[in-house]
Short mmCIF file of C-alpha atoms in Angstrom, two decimals:
data_model
loop_
_atom_site.label_atom_id
_atom_site.label_comp_id
_atom_site.label_asym_id
_atom_site.label_seq_id
_atom_site.Cartn_x
_atom_site.Cartn_y
_atom_site.Cartn_z
CA MET A 199 0.20 -0.39 0.01
CA ALA A 200 1.59 3.39 -0.77
CA PRO A 201 0.32 7.21 0.29
CA HIS A 202 -2.80 8.01 -0.58
CA GLY A 203 -1.93 10.62 -4.03
CA ASP A 204 1.05 11.31 -5.12
CA GLY A 205 1.22 14.92 -4.56
CA SER A 206 1.76 15.73 -0.17
CA ASP A 207 0.20 18.12 -1.03
CA VAL A 208 -0.92 21.35 0.94
CA ALA A 209 -5.19 20.22 0.97
CA GLU A 210 -3.55 16.56 1.78
CA GLU A 211 -2.22 17.76 4.62
CA ALA A 212 -5.23 19.75 5.81
CA ILE A 213 -6.97 16.25 5.85
CA VAL A 214 -4.29 14.29 7.46
CA ALA A 215 -3.50 17.54 10.65
CA ASP A 216 -7.84 17.06 10.93
CA ALA A 217 -8.04 13.58 10.86
CA GLU A 218 -4.78 13.46 13.88
CA ARG A 219 -7.37 16.02 15.83
CA ARG A 220 -10.46 13.35 16.15
CA PRO A 221 -10.85 9.39 15.53
CA ILE A 222 -12.63 8.69 11.86
CA SER A 223 -16.30 9.68 12.66
CA THR A 224 -18.63 9.74 9.23
CA ILE A 225 -17.78 6.71 6.62
CA VAL A 226 -19.27 6.61 3.02
CA ILE A 227 -19.63 2.90 1.84
CA ILE A 228 -20.20 2.70 -2.21
CA ILE A 229 -21.99 0.02 -3.68
CA ALA A 230 -23.01 -0.15 -7.28
CA MET A 231 -25.35 -3.46 -6.21
CA GLN A 232 -28.35 -3.41 -4.27
CA THR A 233 -27.25 -7.47 -3.80
CA GLU A 234 -23.46 -6.58 -2.26
CA ALA A 235 -25.63 -3.96 -0.24
CA LEU A 236 -28.71 -4.90 1.87
CA PRO A 237 -26.55 -7.74 3.94
CA LEU A 238 -24.85 -4.39 4.99
CA VAL A 239 -27.40 -2.63 5.57
CA ASN A 240 -28.94 -4.59 7.43
CA LYS A 241 -25.68 -6.12 9.38
CA PHE A 242 -25.22 -2.48 10.83
CA GLN A 243 -29.04 -1.77 10.74
CA LEU A 244 -29.10 0.73 9.03
CA LEU A 245 -32.91 2.92 7.23
CA GLU A 246 -33.44 4.56 4.29
CA ASP A 247 -33.44 7.65 4.36
CA SER A 248 -37.12 8.55 3.63
CA GLU A 249 -36.67 12.10 2.10
CA SER A 250 -33.64 11.47 -0.35
CA LEU A 251 -30.13 13.54 -0.29
CA PHE A 252 -30.48 13.59 -3.03
CA PRO A 253 -32.22 15.74 -5.85
CA LYS A 254 -35.54 14.65 -7.66
CA GLY A 255 -35.26 12.25 -10.72
CA VAL A 256 -31.68 10.41 -9.59
CA PRO A 257 -32.20 7.13 -8.42
CA TRP A 258 -30.04 7.36 -5.50
CA VAL A 259 -30.51 5.37 -2.00
CA ARG A 260 -28.32 6.22 1.37
CA TYR A 261 -28.50 3.53 3.95
CA HIS A 262 -27.52 5.34 7.47
CA GLY A 263 -27.28 5.09 11.38
CA PHE A 264 -25.11 4.36 13.88
CA TYR A 265 -22.57 1.57 14.80
CA LYS A 266 -20.64 2.25 17.69
CA ASP A 267 -18.84 5.22 16.90
CA LEU A 268 -19.81 5.81 13.49
CA HIS A 269 -21.16 7.28 11.50
CA ILE A 270 -21.80 4.77 8.41
CA ASN A 271 -23.64 5.90 4.90
CA ILE A 272 -24.64 3.46 2.37
CA ILE A 273 -24.50 4.85 -0.65
CA TRP A 274 -26.09 2.43 -3.58
CA PRO A 275 -26.62 4.06 -7.20
CA GLY A 276 -30.07 2.35 -6.82
CA LYS A 277 -31.90 1.12 -10.10
CA ASP A 278 -31.76 2.88 -13.74
CA PRO A 279 -34.74 4.52 -13.46
CA LYS A 280 -36.28 3.54 -17.43
CA LEU A 281 -34.66 0.17 -17.29
CA GLY A 282 -34.74 -1.14 -13.85
CA VAL A 283 -31.00 -2.46 -13.13
CA ASP A 284 -28.50 -1.18 -10.71
CA SER A 285 -27.31 1.55 -12.19
CA VAL A 286 -23.25 0.05 -12.38
CA GLY A 287 -20.43 1.93 -13.81
CA THR A 288 -17.97 4.66 -13.82
CA ILE A 289 -20.60 7.48 -14.34
CA PRO A 290 -22.84 6.74 -11.62
CA ALA A 291 -19.96 6.15 -9.54
CA SER A 292 -18.92 9.37 -10.30
CA LEU A 293 -21.78 11.26 -9.62
CA VAL A 294 -23.04 9.68 -6.06
CA THR A 295 -18.81 9.68 -4.99
CA TYR A 296 -19.43 13.50 -5.77
CA ALA A 297 -22.60 14.39 -4.25
CA SER A 298 -21.96 12.01 -1.22
CA ILE A 299 -19.05 14.04 -0.14
CA GLN A 300 -20.80 17.39 -0.63
CA ALA A 301 -23.34 16.10 1.99
CA LEU A 302 -21.74 14.34 4.34
CA GLN A 303 -18.19 15.59 4.26
CA PRO A 304 -16.78 11.70 5.42
CA ASP A 305 -13.54 11.67 6.99
CA LEU A 306 -13.43 7.46 4.81
CA ILE A 307 -15.28 6.21 1.81
CA ILE A 308 -14.87 2.94 1.53
CA ASN A 309 -15.99 1.35 -1.99
CA ALA A 310 -16.52 -2.45 -1.40
CA GLY A 311 -17.70 -4.54 -4.74
CA THR A 312 -17.27 -7.68 -6.87
CA ALA A 313 -14.92 -8.12 -9.33
CA GLY A 314 -13.04 -10.09 -11.92
CA GLY A 315 -10.15 -11.78 -10.88
CA PHE A 316 -6.59 -13.16 -13.04
CA LYS A 317 -5.89 -16.45 -11.64
CA ALA A 318 -2.81 -15.29 -13.38
CA LYS A 319 -1.85 -12.81 -10.39
CA GLY A 320 -3.09 -15.27 -7.95
CA ALA A 321 -6.63 -14.76 -7.69
CA CYS A 322 -9.08 -17.15 -6.90
CA ILE A 323 -12.79 -16.91 -6.26
CA GLY A 324 -14.30 -15.68 -2.95
CA ASP A 325 -10.80 -13.80 -1.88
CA VAL A 326 -11.06 -9.85 -0.96
CA PHE A 327 -8.61 -7.39 -1.84
CA LEU A 328 -7.57 -4.25 -0.72
CA VAL A 329 -6.81 -2.19 -3.06
CA SER A 330 -2.99 -0.68 -3.72
CA ASP A 331 -4.37 1.19 -6.59
CA ALA A 332 -6.84 2.09 -9.14
CA ALA A 333 -6.71 3.08 -12.82
CA PHE A 334 -8.62 2.69 -15.55
CA HIS A 335 -8.75 0.31 -18.64
CA ASP A 336 -10.94 0.85 -21.07
CA ARG A 337 -9.55 4.77 -21.34
CA ARG A 338 -7.36 5.20 -24.58
CA ILE A 339 -6.10 8.32 -25.40
CA PRO A 340 -2.25 8.13 -28.30
CA ILE A 341 -1.57 11.69 -26.87
CA PRO A 342 1.37 12.78 -25.01
CA VAL A 343 0.07 13.73 -20.89
CA PHE A 344 -4.07 12.58 -22.26
CA ASP A 345 -2.83 8.82 -22.72
CA LEU A 346 -1.71 9.58 -18.52
CA TYR A 347 -4.53 10.95 -18.08
CA GLY A 348 -6.87 8.04 -19.79
CA VAL A 349 -5.36 5.53 -17.31
CA GLY A 350 -5.83 8.02 -14.65
CA LEU A 351 -3.86 5.88 -11.85
CA ARG A 352 -4.27 6.72 -8.32
CA GLN A 353 -3.16 5.25 -4.94
CA ALA A 354 -5.26 3.82 -1.92
CA LEU A 355 -5.02 5.17 0.60
CA SER A 356 -1.85 3.30 2.93
CA THR A 357 -3.34 1.45 5.71
CA PRO A 358 -0.06 -0.89 6.92
CA ASN A 359 -2.32 -1.87 10.35
CA LEU A 360 -5.37 -2.53 8.55
CA LEU A 361 -3.73 -5.06 6.18
CA ASN A 362 -1.65 -6.80 8.93
CA GLU A 363 -4.87 -7.37 10.57
CA LEU A 364 -6.91 -8.86 8.87
CA ASN A 365 -6.80 -11.79 6.40
CA LEU A 366 -6.64 -9.70 3.00
CA LYS A 367 -4.70 -10.53 -0.31
CA VAL A 368 -3.30 -6.77 -1.51
CA GLY A 369 -3.70 -6.39 -5.19
CA LYS A 370 -4.00 -3.52 -8.02
CA LEU A 371 -7.66 -2.72 -9.47
CA SER A 372 -8.56 -1.86 -12.99
CA THR A 373 -11.71 -0.23 -14.37
CA GLY A 374 -13.54 -0.37 -17.24
CA ASP A 375 -17.05 0.26 -17.97
CA SER A 376 -17.39 -3.38 -20.00
CA LEU A 377 -18.25 -6.76 -18.22
CA ASP A 378 -16.26 -8.32 -20.40
CA MET A 379 -12.70 -8.19 -21.53
CA SER A 380 -11.41 -6.87 -24.56
CA PRO A 381 -8.06 -7.65 -25.84
CA GLN A 382 -7.61 -3.93 -26.26
CA ASP A 383 -8.84 -3.98 -22.21
CA GLU A 384 -6.65 -6.56 -21.81
CA ALA A 385 -3.54 -4.72 -22.97
CA SER A 386 -3.80 -2.00 -20.66
CA ILE A 387 -5.22 -4.17 -17.90
CA THR A 388 -1.69 -5.85 -18.06
CA THR A 389 -0.23 -2.84 -18.55
CA ASN A 390 -1.83 -1.53 -15.41
CA ASP A 391 -0.44 -4.99 -13.42
CA ALA A 392 -3.75 -5.11 -12.08
CA THR A 393 -5.14 -8.44 -9.91
CA VAL A 394 -8.60 -7.80 -10.24
CA LYS A 395 -11.21 -6.23 -12.58
CA ASP A 396 -13.93 -3.88 -11.86
CA MET A 397 -16.26 -1.23 -13.06
CA GLU A 398 -16.86 1.46 -10.66
CA GLY A 399 -13.22 2.18 -8.67
CA ALA A 400 -11.10 3.89 -10.56
CA ALA A 401 -13.86 6.43 -10.82
CA VAL A 402 -14.57 6.92 -7.33
CA ALA A 403 -10.95 7.38 -7.00
CA TYR A 404 -10.73 9.63 -8.95
CA VAL A 405 -13.54 11.84 -7.17
CA ALA A 406 -12.00 11.42 -3.94
CA ASP A 407 -8.82 12.34 -5.26
CA LEU A 408 -10.27 15.77 -6.72
CA LEU A 409 -11.83 16.74 -3.55
CA LYS A 410 -9.05 15.53 -0.96
CA VAL A 411 -11.21 12.62 1.19
CA PRO A 412 -9.43 9.11 1.64
CA VAL A 413 -10.63 6.63 0.59
CA ILE A 414 -9.85 2.47 0.35
CA PHE A 415 -11.67 -0.06 -2.07
CA LEU A 416 -12.10 -3.97 -1.13
CA LYS A 417 -12.77 -6.11 -4.31
CA ALA A 418 -14.13 -9.78 -3.71
CA VAL A 419 -13.78 -11.86 -6.68
CA THR A 420 -16.81 -13.34 -8.54
CA ASP A 421 -15.47 -14.89 -11.26
CA ILE A 422 -11.87 -15.51 -13.06
CA VAL A 423 -11.12 -13.50 -15.77
CA ASP A 424 -8.47 -15.32 -17.33
CA GLY A 425 -10.52 -18.57 -16.65
CA GLU A 426 -12.56 -21.06 -18.65
CA LYS A 427 -15.90 -20.04 -18.33
CA PRO A 428 -17.79 -16.74 -19.28
CA THR A 429 -17.99 -14.25 -16.85
CA ALA A 430 -21.20 -13.00 -17.02
CA GLU A 431 -22.74 -16.81 -15.74
CA GLU A 432 -19.47 -17.34 -13.67
CA PHE A 433 -21.09 -13.68 -11.94
CA MET A 434 -24.05 -14.54 -12.14
CA GLN A 435 -23.38 -17.89 -10.08
CA ASN A 436 -21.03 -16.72 -7.82
CA LEU A 437 -22.52 -13.23 -6.41
CA ALA A 438 -24.60 -14.60 -3.76
CA ALA A 439 -21.58 -16.50 -1.74
CA VAL A 440 -18.48 -14.32 -2.35
CA THR A 441 -20.93 -11.34 -1.32
CA ALA A 442 -21.21 -13.07 1.54
CA ALA A 443 -17.33 -12.90 2.09
CA LEU A 444 -17.58 -9.47 1.16
CA ASP A 445 -20.49 -7.96 3.98
CA LEU A 446 -18.23 -10.08 6.26
CA ALA A 447 -14.96 -8.21 5.46
CA VAL A 448 -16.17 -4.64 5.01
CA THR A 449 -17.52 -5.26 8.81
CA GLN A 450 -14.26 -6.78 9.82
CA VAL A 451 -12.68 -3.47 8.58
CA VAL A 452 -15.14 -1.04 10.04
CA ASP A 453 -14.93 -2.51 13.70
CA PHE A 454 -10.81 -1.87 12.92
CA ILE A 455 -11.53 1.29 12.30
CA SER A 456 -13.97 2.26 15.24
CA GLY A 457 -12.64 4.42 17.46
CA LYS A 458 -9.39 4.90 15.40
CA TYR A 459 -7.34 8.16 13.63
CA LEU A 460 -6.74 7.85 10.64
CA PRO A 461 -2.72 7.98 10.58
CA GLU A 462 -3.29 4.16 12.43
CA LEU A 463 -4.69 2.70 9.91
CA MET B 164 -35.41 14.39 -34.40
CA ALA B 165 -37.22 12.19 -32.24
CA PRO B 166 -38.75 13.65 -28.75
CA HIS B 167 -36.25 13.67 -25.58
CA GLY B 168 -36.99 10.85 -23.62
CA ASP B 169 -39.21 7.73 -24.37
CA GLY B 170 -42.01 8.42 -21.95
CA SER B 171 -43.39 11.71 -21.98
CA ASP B 172 -43.67 11.08 -18.56
CA VAL B 173 -45.22 13.45 -15.64
CA ALA B 174 -41.34 15.37 -15.11
CA GLU B 175 -41.23 16.01 -18.81
CA GLU B 176 -44.39 17.40 -19.12
CA ALA B 177 -43.82 19.47 -17.03
CA ILE B 178 -40.62 20.49 -17.97
CA VAL B 179 -43.10 21.83 -21.20
CA ALA B 180 -45.63 23.22 -19.86
CA ASP B 181 -42.56 25.24 -17.49
CA ALA B 182 -41.29 26.43 -20.73
CA GLU B 183 -44.57 27.45 -22.22
CA ARG B 184 -44.96 29.80 -19.64
CA ARG B 185 -41.22 32.14 -20.14
CA PRO B 186 -39.34 32.00 -23.25
CA ILE B 187 -35.82 29.82 -22.71
CA SER B 188 -33.54 32.44 -20.20
CA THR B 189 -30.35 30.48 -18.65
CA ILE B 190 -28.63 28.31 -20.90
CA VAL B 191 -25.49 26.25 -19.89
CA ILE B 192 -24.06 25.46 -22.30
CA ILE B 193 -20.57 21.98 -21.73
CA ILE B 194 -17.61 21.89 -23.69
CA ALA B 195 -14.90 19.57 -22.68
CA MET B 196 -11.61 21.55 -24.13
CA GLN B 197 -10.93 24.60 -23.54
CA THR B 198 -9.77 25.45 -27.18
CA GLU B 199 -13.29 24.76 -28.10
CA ALA B 200 -14.44 27.01 -25.67
CA LEU B 201 -12.48 30.56 -25.53
CA PRO B 202 -13.66 31.52 -28.78
CA LEU B 203 -17.02 31.29 -27.74
CA VAL B 204 -16.53 32.89 -24.39
CA ASN B 205 -15.06 36.19 -26.20
CA LYS B 206 -18.17 36.20 -28.27
CA PHE B 207 -20.66 36.06 -26.10
CA GLN B 208 -18.61 38.60 -23.35
CA LEU B 209 -18.38 35.88 -20.94
CA LEU B 210 -16.32 36.23 -17.57
CA GLU B 211 -14.64 34.18 -15.86
CA ASP B 212 -16.02 33.71 -11.91
CA SER B 213 -13.67 35.19 -9.45
CA GLU B 214 -15.25 32.55 -7.13
CA SER B 215 -16.27 29.45 -8.40
CA LEU B 216 -19.76 27.79 -8.03
CA PHE B 217 -18.13 24.77 -7.87
CA PRO B 218 -16.24 23.44 -4.70
CA LYS B 219 -12.91 23.77 -3.67
CA GLY B 220 -10.81 21.12 -4.97
CA VAL B 221 -12.16 20.82 -9.08
CA PRO B 222 -11.21 22.26 -11.62
CA TRP B 223 -14.52 22.98 -13.33
CA VAL B 224 -14.47 26.68 -14.88
CA ARG B 225 -17.98 28.63 -15.19
CA TYR B 226 -17.86 31.57 -18.05
CA HIS B 227 -20.77 33.17 -17.87
CA GLY B 228 -23.09 36.28 -18.88
CA PHE B 229 -25.68 38.15 -20.39
CA TYR B 230 -25.98 37.63 -24.45
CA LYS B 231 -29.43 39.19 -26.13
CA ASP B 232 -32.29 37.73 -23.31
CA LEU B 233 -30.01 34.76 -22.65
CA HIS B 234 -28.22 34.54 -19.66
CA ILE B 235 -24.45 32.35 -20.62
CA ASN B 236 -23.35 29.85 -19.04
CA ILE B 237 -20.15 28.41 -20.47
CA ILE B 238 -18.53 25.09 -18.01
CA TRP B 239 -15.72 23.54 -18.70
CA PRO B 240 -14.34 20.90 -16.52
CA GLY B 241 -10.84 22.21 -16.25
CA LYS B 242 -7.52 21.01 -16.44
CA ASP B 243 -6.26 17.39 -14.84
CA PRO B 244 -5.25 19.49 -11.49
CA LYS B 245 -2.08 17.17 -11.74
CA LEU B 246 -1.49 16.41 -15.60
CA GLY B 247 -1.97 19.91 -16.62
CA VAL B 248 -4.80 18.36 -19.92
CA ASP B 249 -8.53 19.36 -20.35
CA SER B 250 -10.44 17.13 -18.37
CA VAL B 251 -12.00 14.90 -21.52
CA GLY B 252 -13.84 12.02 -20.95
CA THR B 253 -17.48 11.05 -19.77
CA ILE B 254 -16.72 11.16 -16.33
CA PRO B 255 -15.91 14.76 -16.24
CA ALA B 256 -18.97 15.80 -18.30
CA SER B 257 -21.61 13.36 -15.53
CA LEU B 258 -20.71 15.93 -13.00
CA VAL B 259 -20.24 18.91 -14.14
CA THR B 260 -23.59 18.24 -15.69
CA TYR B 261 -24.83 17.94 -12.65
CA ALA B 262 -23.34 20.27 -11.06
CA SER B 263 -24.45 22.82 -12.80
CA ILE B 264 -27.87 21.92 -13.48
CA GLN B 265 -27.38 21.87 -9.43
CA ALA B 266 -26.39 25.69 -9.41
CA LEU B 267 -28.14 26.96 -12.30
CA GLN B 268 -31.44 25.30 -13.19
CA PRO B 269 -30.68 25.87 -16.39
CA ASP B 270 -33.72 25.65 -19.01
CA LEU B 271 -31.57 24.43 -21.51
CA ILE B 272 -28.31 22.59 -21.47
CA ILE B 273 -25.83 22.35 -25.55
CA ASN B 274 -22.90 20.04 -25.36
CA ALA B 275 -20.77 21.91 -28.06
CA GLY B 276 -17.94 19.69 -28.87
CA THR B 277 -14.94 18.36 -31.41
CA ALA B 278 -15.99 14.41 -33.06
CA GLY B 279 -14.99 11.77 -35.32
CA GLY B 280 -16.57 11.31 -38.12
CA PHE B 281 -17.99 8.77 -40.94
CA LYS B 282 -17.16 9.04 -44.43
CA ALA B 283 -19.34 6.15 -45.06
CA LYS B 284 -22.37 8.06 -43.24
CA GLY B 285 -21.76 11.02 -44.51
CA ALA B 286 -19.47 13.15 -42.69
CA CYS B 287 -16.71 15.44 -43.49
CA ILE B 288 -14.11 17.42 -41.65
CA GLY B 289 -15.55 20.83 -40.92
CA ASP B 290 -18.99 19.73 -40.87
CA VAL B 291 -21.30 20.62 -37.32
CA PHE B 292 -24.15 17.85 -36.70
CA LEU B 293 -27.17 18.43 -34.65
CA VAL B 294 -27.52 15.43 -32.77
CA SER B 295 -30.36 13.55 -32.72
CA ASP B 296 -29.69 10.73 -30.34
CA ALA B 297 -26.20 9.84 -28.45
CA ALA B 298 -25.83 6.14 -26.93
CA PHE B 299 -22.60 4.85 -24.96
CA HIS B 300 -19.98 2.30 -27.33
CA ASP B 301 -17.38 0.87 -24.98
CA ARG B 302 -19.97 0.22 -21.88
CA ARG B 303 -20.75 -4.00 -23.07
CA ILE B 304 -22.38 -6.09 -20.18
CA PRO B 305 -23.40 -8.92 -22.30
CA ILE B 306 -26.22 -9.54 -19.10
CA PRO B 307 -30.14 -8.78 -20.32
CA VAL B 308 -31.35 -5.72 -19.65
CA PHE B 309 -28.41 -4.62 -18.12
CA ASP B 310 -26.43 -4.46 -22.31
CA LEU B 311 -29.24 -1.69 -22.52
CA TYR B 312 -28.28 -0.07 -19.91
CA GLY B 313 -24.60 -0.32 -21.44
CA VAL B 314 -25.52 0.97 -24.95
CA GLY B 315 -27.38 3.88 -22.48
CA LEU B 316 -29.73 5.32 -25.85
CA ARG B 317 -31.37 8.84 -25.41
CA GLN B 318 -32.36 10.99 -27.70
CA ALA B 319 -32.20 14.70 -27.84
CA LEU B 320 -34.57 17.59 -27.88
CA SER B 321 -36.37 17.89 -30.89
CA THR B 322 -35.68 20.91 -32.02
CA PRO B 323 -37.04 20.42 -35.77
CA ASN B 324 -37.14 24.72 -36.56
CA LEU B 325 -33.96 24.97 -35.51
CA LEU B 326 -33.19 22.40 -37.60
CA ASN B 327 -34.98 23.35 -40.81
CA GLU B 328 -33.62 27.67 -40.54
CA LEU B 329 -30.28 26.49 -39.85
CA ASN B 330 -27.67 24.64 -42.18
CA LEU B 331 -26.71 21.68 -39.93
CA LYS B 332 -26.81 17.83 -40.81
CA VAL B 333 -28.51 15.71 -38.22
CA GLY B 334 -27.12 13.02 -37.25
CA LYS B 335 -26.38 10.28 -34.48
CA LEU B 336 -23.74 10.57 -31.95
CA SER B 337 -21.72 7.45 -30.42
CA THR B 338 -19.57 8.15 -26.87
CA GLY B 339 -16.26 6.43 -25.43
CA ASP B 340 -13.71 7.35 -23.01
CA SER B 341 -10.96 6.31 -25.98
CA LEU B 342 -9.89 8.75 -29.11
CA ASP B 343 -9.24 5.85 -31.09
CA MET B 344 -11.45 3.20 -31.59
CA SER B 345 -11.37 -0.72 -31.05
CA PRO B 346 -12.69 -3.45 -33.22
CA GLN B 347 -15.64 -3.70 -30.35
CA ASP B 348 -15.87 0.01 -30.13
CA GLU B 349 -15.93 -0.01 -33.83
CA ALA B 350 -18.86 -3.07 -33.88
CA SER B 351 -21.49 -1.11 -31.30
CA ILE B 352 -21.07 2.35 -32.92
CA THR B 353 -22.12 0.37 -36.19
CA THR B 354 -25.09 -1.36 -34.34
CA ASN B 355 -25.34 2.33 -32.92
CA ASP B 356 -25.52 4.08 -36.52
CA ALA B 357 -23.54 6.66 -35.26
CA THR B 358 -22.23 9.54 -37.58
CA VAL B 359 -20.08 11.09 -35.33
CA LYS B 360 -18.19 9.88 -32.03
CA ASP B 361 -16.73 11.45 -29.18
CA MET B 362 -16.17 11.54 -26.05
CA GLU B 363 -18.07 13.02 -23.67
CA GLY B 364 -22.59 13.68 -25.29
CA ALA B 365 -24.02 10.22 -24.21
CA ALA B 366 -22.67 11.05 -20.04
CA VAL B 367 -23.94 14.39 -20.65
CA ALA B 368 -27.55 13.50 -21.92
CA TYR B 369 -27.49 10.23 -19.58
CA VAL B 370 -27.29 13.60 -16.64
CA ALA B 371 -29.81 15.37 -18.05
CA ASP B 372 -32.09 12.55 -18.78
CA LEU B 373 -31.97 10.89 -14.92
CA LEU B 374 -32.84 15.88 -14.17
CA LYS B 375 -35.13 16.44 -16.49
CA VAL B 376 -33.63 18.97 -18.37
CA PRO B 377 -33.42 18.86 -22.13
CA VAL B 378 -30.27 18.22 -24.24
CA ILE B 379 -29.06 19.38 -27.22
CA PHE B 380 -25.67 18.35 -28.97
CA LEU B 381 -23.67 20.11 -31.58
CA LYS B 382 -20.37 18.20 -32.99
CA ALA B 383 -18.16 19.27 -35.21
CA VAL B 384 -15.56 16.93 -37.20
CA THR B 385 -12.42 17.41 -36.75
CA ASP B 386 -11.82 13.65 -37.95
CA ILE B 387 -12.86 11.43 -40.29
CA VAL B 388 -12.80 7.93 -37.94
CA ASP B 389 -12.69 5.40 -41.56
CA GLY B 390 -10.27 6.97 -43.49
CA GLU B 391 -6.34 6.85 -43.75
CA LYS B 392 -4.61 9.48 -41.52
CA PRO B 393 -4.48 8.73 -37.30
CA THR B 394 -6.91 9.84 -35.24
CA ALA B 395 -4.69 11.88 -32.84
CA GLU B 396 -2.41 13.57 -35.53
CA GLU B 397 -6.01 15.07 -37.82
CA PHE B 398 -7.29 15.70 -34.47
CA MET B 399 -4.68 18.13 -33.69
CA GLN B 400 -4.27 19.54 -37.27
CA ASN B 401 -8.18 20.14 -37.77
CA LEU B 402 -8.38 21.58 -34.20
CA ALA B 403 -8.58 25.14 -34.23
CA ALA B 404 -10.08 25.22 -37.99
CA VAL B 405 -13.38 23.00 -37.39
CA THR B 406 -13.34 24.57 -33.59
CA ALA B 407 -13.98 28.31 -35.72
CA ALA B 408 -16.88 25.99 -38.17
CA LEU B 409 -17.72 24.76 -34.36
CA ASP B 410 -18.14 27.77 -32.79
CA LEU B 411 -20.31 29.28 -36.02
CA ALA B 412 -22.67 26.88 -35.18
CA VAL B 413 -22.68 28.32 -31.39
CA THR B 414 -24.29 31.11 -32.27
CA GLN B 415 -25.92 30.92 -34.94
CA VAL B 416 -28.30 28.47 -31.88
CA VAL B 417 -27.52 30.60 -29.24
CA ASP B 418 -29.19 33.58 -31.41
CA PHE B 419 -31.79 31.31 -33.14
CA ILE B 420 -32.69 30.03 -29.25
CA SER B 421 -33.13 33.55 -28.23
CA GLY B 422 -36.63 35.08 -27.59
CA LYS B 423 -38.00 31.62 -27.26
CA TYR B 424 -39.86 29.23 -26.18
CA LEU B 425 -38.43 25.42 -25.85
CA PRO B 426 -41.88 24.60 -28.06
CA GLU B 427 -41.33 27.01 -30.41
CA LEU B 428 -37.26 25.32 -31.33
#
């Protein structure tokens, strides 16, 4: 796990300074799919907002409540208003990250979700990865500097103590808006040195970095991308079981965070 | 040009009812690149906000002022804070569309920008297209209904009178976060029946549709995707000249809009 951001700039120092004055208090957990979110909503006994924090028209849902000394907010981008499926992908993820930070000023964001894993990089079905950094694999802009912008590599908050305490694997995350993987995606994922592949992480990292909120990622492997079975089929088969592993990991992380200051993670 | 949205739902009727009570007053023009934006800023004699409408940390820039009877706001997602290049692509475009609608409650959004064009569909360098509908070509989710969600087809506001008045071509727009085009992108663009290809349009359409603000698109062709020259090279060569054509078209559209009610467009 590397330090958050590469600039150690003033805003980042301000966060750390603030975080050193009081324990972590407000957490936003961004979860793209209802199936992934609901067991945690029950576990933490959160309630859905009766009046939305968010503007009329958006399907975004907040579940919130107090667990130990933490104000926990699970934000789910909701069902697409026209099609009724979960609003997966980078655009809803960036929008809810932005709107949640504006509304709640969290001390920490956790992006939790399922992911594809690469067995060549040591991933197995059911593994939960703590992500070291996130980048995009489907934003190819072959113009100098724009190419780096497209890749959008960002580091997660460094959490060495959390990592020591919990039995999690560490890996890099690569994000794209497709569930499948084209040869071009694969080449970029290889360049990104990714162990897990999702559809939201790097977008959450982008917005969190803009607004200087530290972020960590927990990604549970539902399907082996470099395996035999078709991704969509394997994903659907394993979603429920792997979600249980993910929810356990999120609970352990939240228990670990409770009462601590950011630099203690 | 087809009607906006496919549902003619209550919110949409409310917009129309409101629009029938008064002429169009506030316009937000979303432009991804500074090179595209600045000539229009000068043309409409807009001023950059001295105090940002937007949160600390985001690079988004608003230029605004009054032109004829319109309050014009050009929103440019700004330079990436770390890399210094324009914040192109769907994520910044969705974020600024969302934040601008929240801050300004515009009557109409115009997304203007350069695009790749397909000569097989009749596009030439310098053409300015009024977009009939926008969809994504790089969000492949091969699960029933999620596949449609990924494509995210949305229609622009129907503007038959504007189209009659101005000398613009009409075409469908396909959006993705890469400047180049993979074979998978190409297959999706063909399915989308697109004449022009950009990196923002369908994302602007998504957010505008969520928040029920009508949107139109003006896309000027800087490079021929199905031609001989490499896209990046051709794009850089033509950017300045084509931007002039785009800016002329935007000015004509704004002049046409001035004093009119939405249903008169």
